[in-house]
């Protein structure tokens, strides 16, 4: 049976690879990306893979109004959404606050997908949400003040904290929304254009032993399509194996505090 699947960050890398694979299966894939040129190129690739034109939406997750507009358009156009892949994200090299007043890495990687998922909640009953996290979560514990002191900014620490937030969000969503299957996963160290700064980008393009986007995309595709009974709600996956994340990323008190702080930061009503 064909499914309707929204994939953020699908203009390149893991998200694009998964979108191609899902389209080839016959699923209706909705692409979301920030850069218009890369998004147009992704549309062409997914069209070739699936034989039909995929819908696509441009949104910058450093602007929460973009997320709100995206959600409104999805709700208006799609009476059913079977899966949401919160895959957009990255490392931001330059310390700055967004126009919404939050540290940019945490907003783009956590607050924006948190907001999008909440706004689509009415479409997600009986559906699933997959958050792209990372083993890099061990490098950072998320706080609940999203306008951190940028004088002590570290791109990798902030990235790690945002990936911890992705894991905590999936686990807390499973506790609060038992009618939604919610998981997170580590895609591997993927050969993409990921990274901030020239040296980091060169590493992710040319270092030996990196995972291909296609292999990481297969894992995302599996999480999005495998029968729900074969997955563990709230779990963090490395490969196809449930794995214990770092202690701070499995702390239920931190998960609950982060949830409440995220509701406030994104202007949502406390639950």
PDB file of N, CA and C in Angstrom, residues 92 102-113 141-143 146 158 161-163 165 258:
ATOM      1  N   UNK A  92      26.488  24.251  12.417  1.00  0.00           N
ATOM      2  CA  UNK A  92      26.562  25.665  12.059  1.00  0.00           C
ATOM      3  C   UNK A  92      27.837  26.241  12.659  1.00  0.00           C
ATOM      4  N   UNK A 102      16.883  32.130  19.283  1.00  0.00           N
ATOM      5  CA  UNK A 102      17.467  30.881  19.765  1.00  0.00           C
ATOM      6  C   UNK A 102      18.797  30.611  19.079  1.00  0.00           C
ATOM      7  N   UNK A 103      19.674  29.886  19.780  1.00  0.00           N
ATOM      8  CA  UNK A 103      20.945  29.471  19.171  1.00  0.00           C
ATOM      9  C   UNK A 103      20.616  28.682  17.904  1.00  0.00           C
ATOM     10  N   UNK A 104      21.290  28.991  16.811  1.00  0.00           N
ATOM     11  CA  UNK A 104      20.858  28.527  15.495  1.00  0.00           C
ATOM     12  C   UNK A 104      20.917  27.012  15.337  1.00  0.00           C
ATOM     13  N   UNK A 105      21.946  26.357  15.863  1.00  0.00           N
ATOM     14  CA  UNK A 105      22.043  24.907  15.710  1.00  0.00           C
ATOM     15  C   UNK A 105      20.886  24.214  16.403  1.00  0.00           C
ATOM     16  N   UNK A 106      20.603  24.615  17.635  1.00  0.00           N
ATOM     17  CA  UNK A 106      19.521  23.979  18.378  1.00  0.00           C
ATOM     18  C   UNK A 106      18.166  24.256  17.732  1.00  0.00           C
ATOM     19  N   UNK A 107      17.996  25.437  17.172  1.00  0.00           N
ATOM     20  CA  UNK A 107      16.716  25.715  16.514  1.00  0.00           C
ATOM     21  C   UNK A 107      16.551  24.867  15.264  1.00  0.00           C
ATOM     22  N   UNK A 108      17.551  24.868  14.390  1.00  0.00           N
ATOM     23  CA  UNK A 108      17.422  24.154  13.120  1.00  0.00           C
ATOM     24  C   UNK A 108      17.305  22.646  13.329  1.00  0.00           C
ATOM     25  N   UNK A 109      18.064  22.104  14.292  1.00  0.00           N
ATOM     26  CA  UNK A 109      18.127  20.660  14.471  1.00  0.00           C
ATOM     27  C   UNK A 109      17.076  20.106  15.425  1.00  0.00           C
ATOM     28  N   UNK A 110      16.611  20.917  16.377  1.00  0.00           N
ATOM     29  CA  UNK A 110      15.641  20.401  17.346  1.00  0.00           C
ATOM     30  C   UNK A 110      14.338  21.190  17.391  1.00  0.00           C
ATOM     31  N   UNK A 111      14.403  22.492  17.639  1.00  0.00           N
ATOM     32  CA  UNK A 111      13.163  23.244  17.852  1.00  0.00           C
ATOM     33  C   UNK A 111      12.273  23.245  16.610  1.00  0.00           C
ATOM     34  N   UNK A 112      12.866  23.393  15.435  1.00  0.00           N
ATOM     35  CA  UNK A 112      12.061  23.414  14.207  1.00  0.00           C
ATOM     36  C   UNK A 112      11.354  22.076  13.974  1.00  0.00           C
ATOM     37  N   UNK A 113      12.052  20.932  14.030  1.00  0.00           N
ATOM     38  CA  UNK A 113      11.315  19.672  13.880  1.00  0.00           C
ATOM     39  C   UNK A 113      10.341  19.396  15.025  1.00  0.00           C
ATOM     40  N   UNK A 141      25.161  17.818  26.066  1.00  0.00           N
ATOM     41  CA  UNK A 141      23.908  17.666  26.809  1.00  0.00           C
ATOM     42  C   UNK A 141      23.074  18.915  26.576  1.00  0.00           C
ATOM     43  N   UNK A 142      21.840  18.779  26.114  1.00  0.00           N
ATOM     44  CA  UNK A 142      21.030  19.971  25.840  1.00  0.00           C
ATOM     45  C   UNK A 142      20.581  20.652  27.119  1.00  0.00           C
ATOM     46  N   UNK A 143      20.584  21.967  27.094  1.00  0.00           N
ATOM     47  CA  UNK A 143      20.005  22.735  28.176  1.00  0.00           C
ATOM     48  C   UNK A 143      18.594  23.144  27.808  1.00  0.00           C
ATOM     49  N   UNK A 146      17.589  28.159  25.297  1.00  0.00           N
ATOM     50  CA  UNK A 146      18.024  28.005  23.915  1.00  0.00           C
ATOM     51  C   UNK A 146      18.762  29.225  23.380  1.00  0.00           C
ATOM     52  N   UNK A 158      27.469  22.101  20.403  1.00  0.00           N
ATOM     53  CA  UNK A 158      26.094  22.489  20.140  1.00  0.00           C
ATOM     54  C   UNK A 158      25.401  21.464  19.242  1.00  0.00           C
ATOM     55  N   UNK A 161      24.588  18.472  21.378  1.00  0.00           N
ATOM     56  CA  UNK A 161      23.434  18.749  22.238  1.00  0.00           C
ATOM     57  C   UNK A 161      22.131  18.651  21.441  1.00  0.00           C
ATOM     58  N   UNK A 162      22.144  19.146  20.204  1.00  0.00           N
ATOM     59  CA  UNK A 162      20.927  19.086  19.381  1.00  0.00           C
ATOM     60  C   UNK A 162      20.584  17.650  19.005  1.00  0.00           C
ATOM     61  N   UNK A 163      21.601  16.818  18.786  1.00  0.00           N
ATOM     62  CA  UNK A 163      21.348  15.416  18.475  1.00  0.00           C
ATOM     63  C   UNK A 163      20.855  14.655  19.708  1.00  0.00           C
ATOM     64  N   UNK A 165      19.002  16.100  21.869  1.00  0.00           N
ATOM     65  CA  UNK A 165      17.614  16.559  21.918  1.00  0.00           C
ATOM     66  C   UNK A 165      16.734  15.737  20.979  1.00  0.00           C
ATOM     67  N   UNK A 258      13.005  19.264  28.746  1.00  0.00           N
ATOM     68  CA  UNK A 258      13.299  19.743  27.390  1.00  0.00           C
ATOM     69  C   UNK A 258      12.012  19.914  26.595  1.00  0.00           C
TER      70      UNK A 258
END
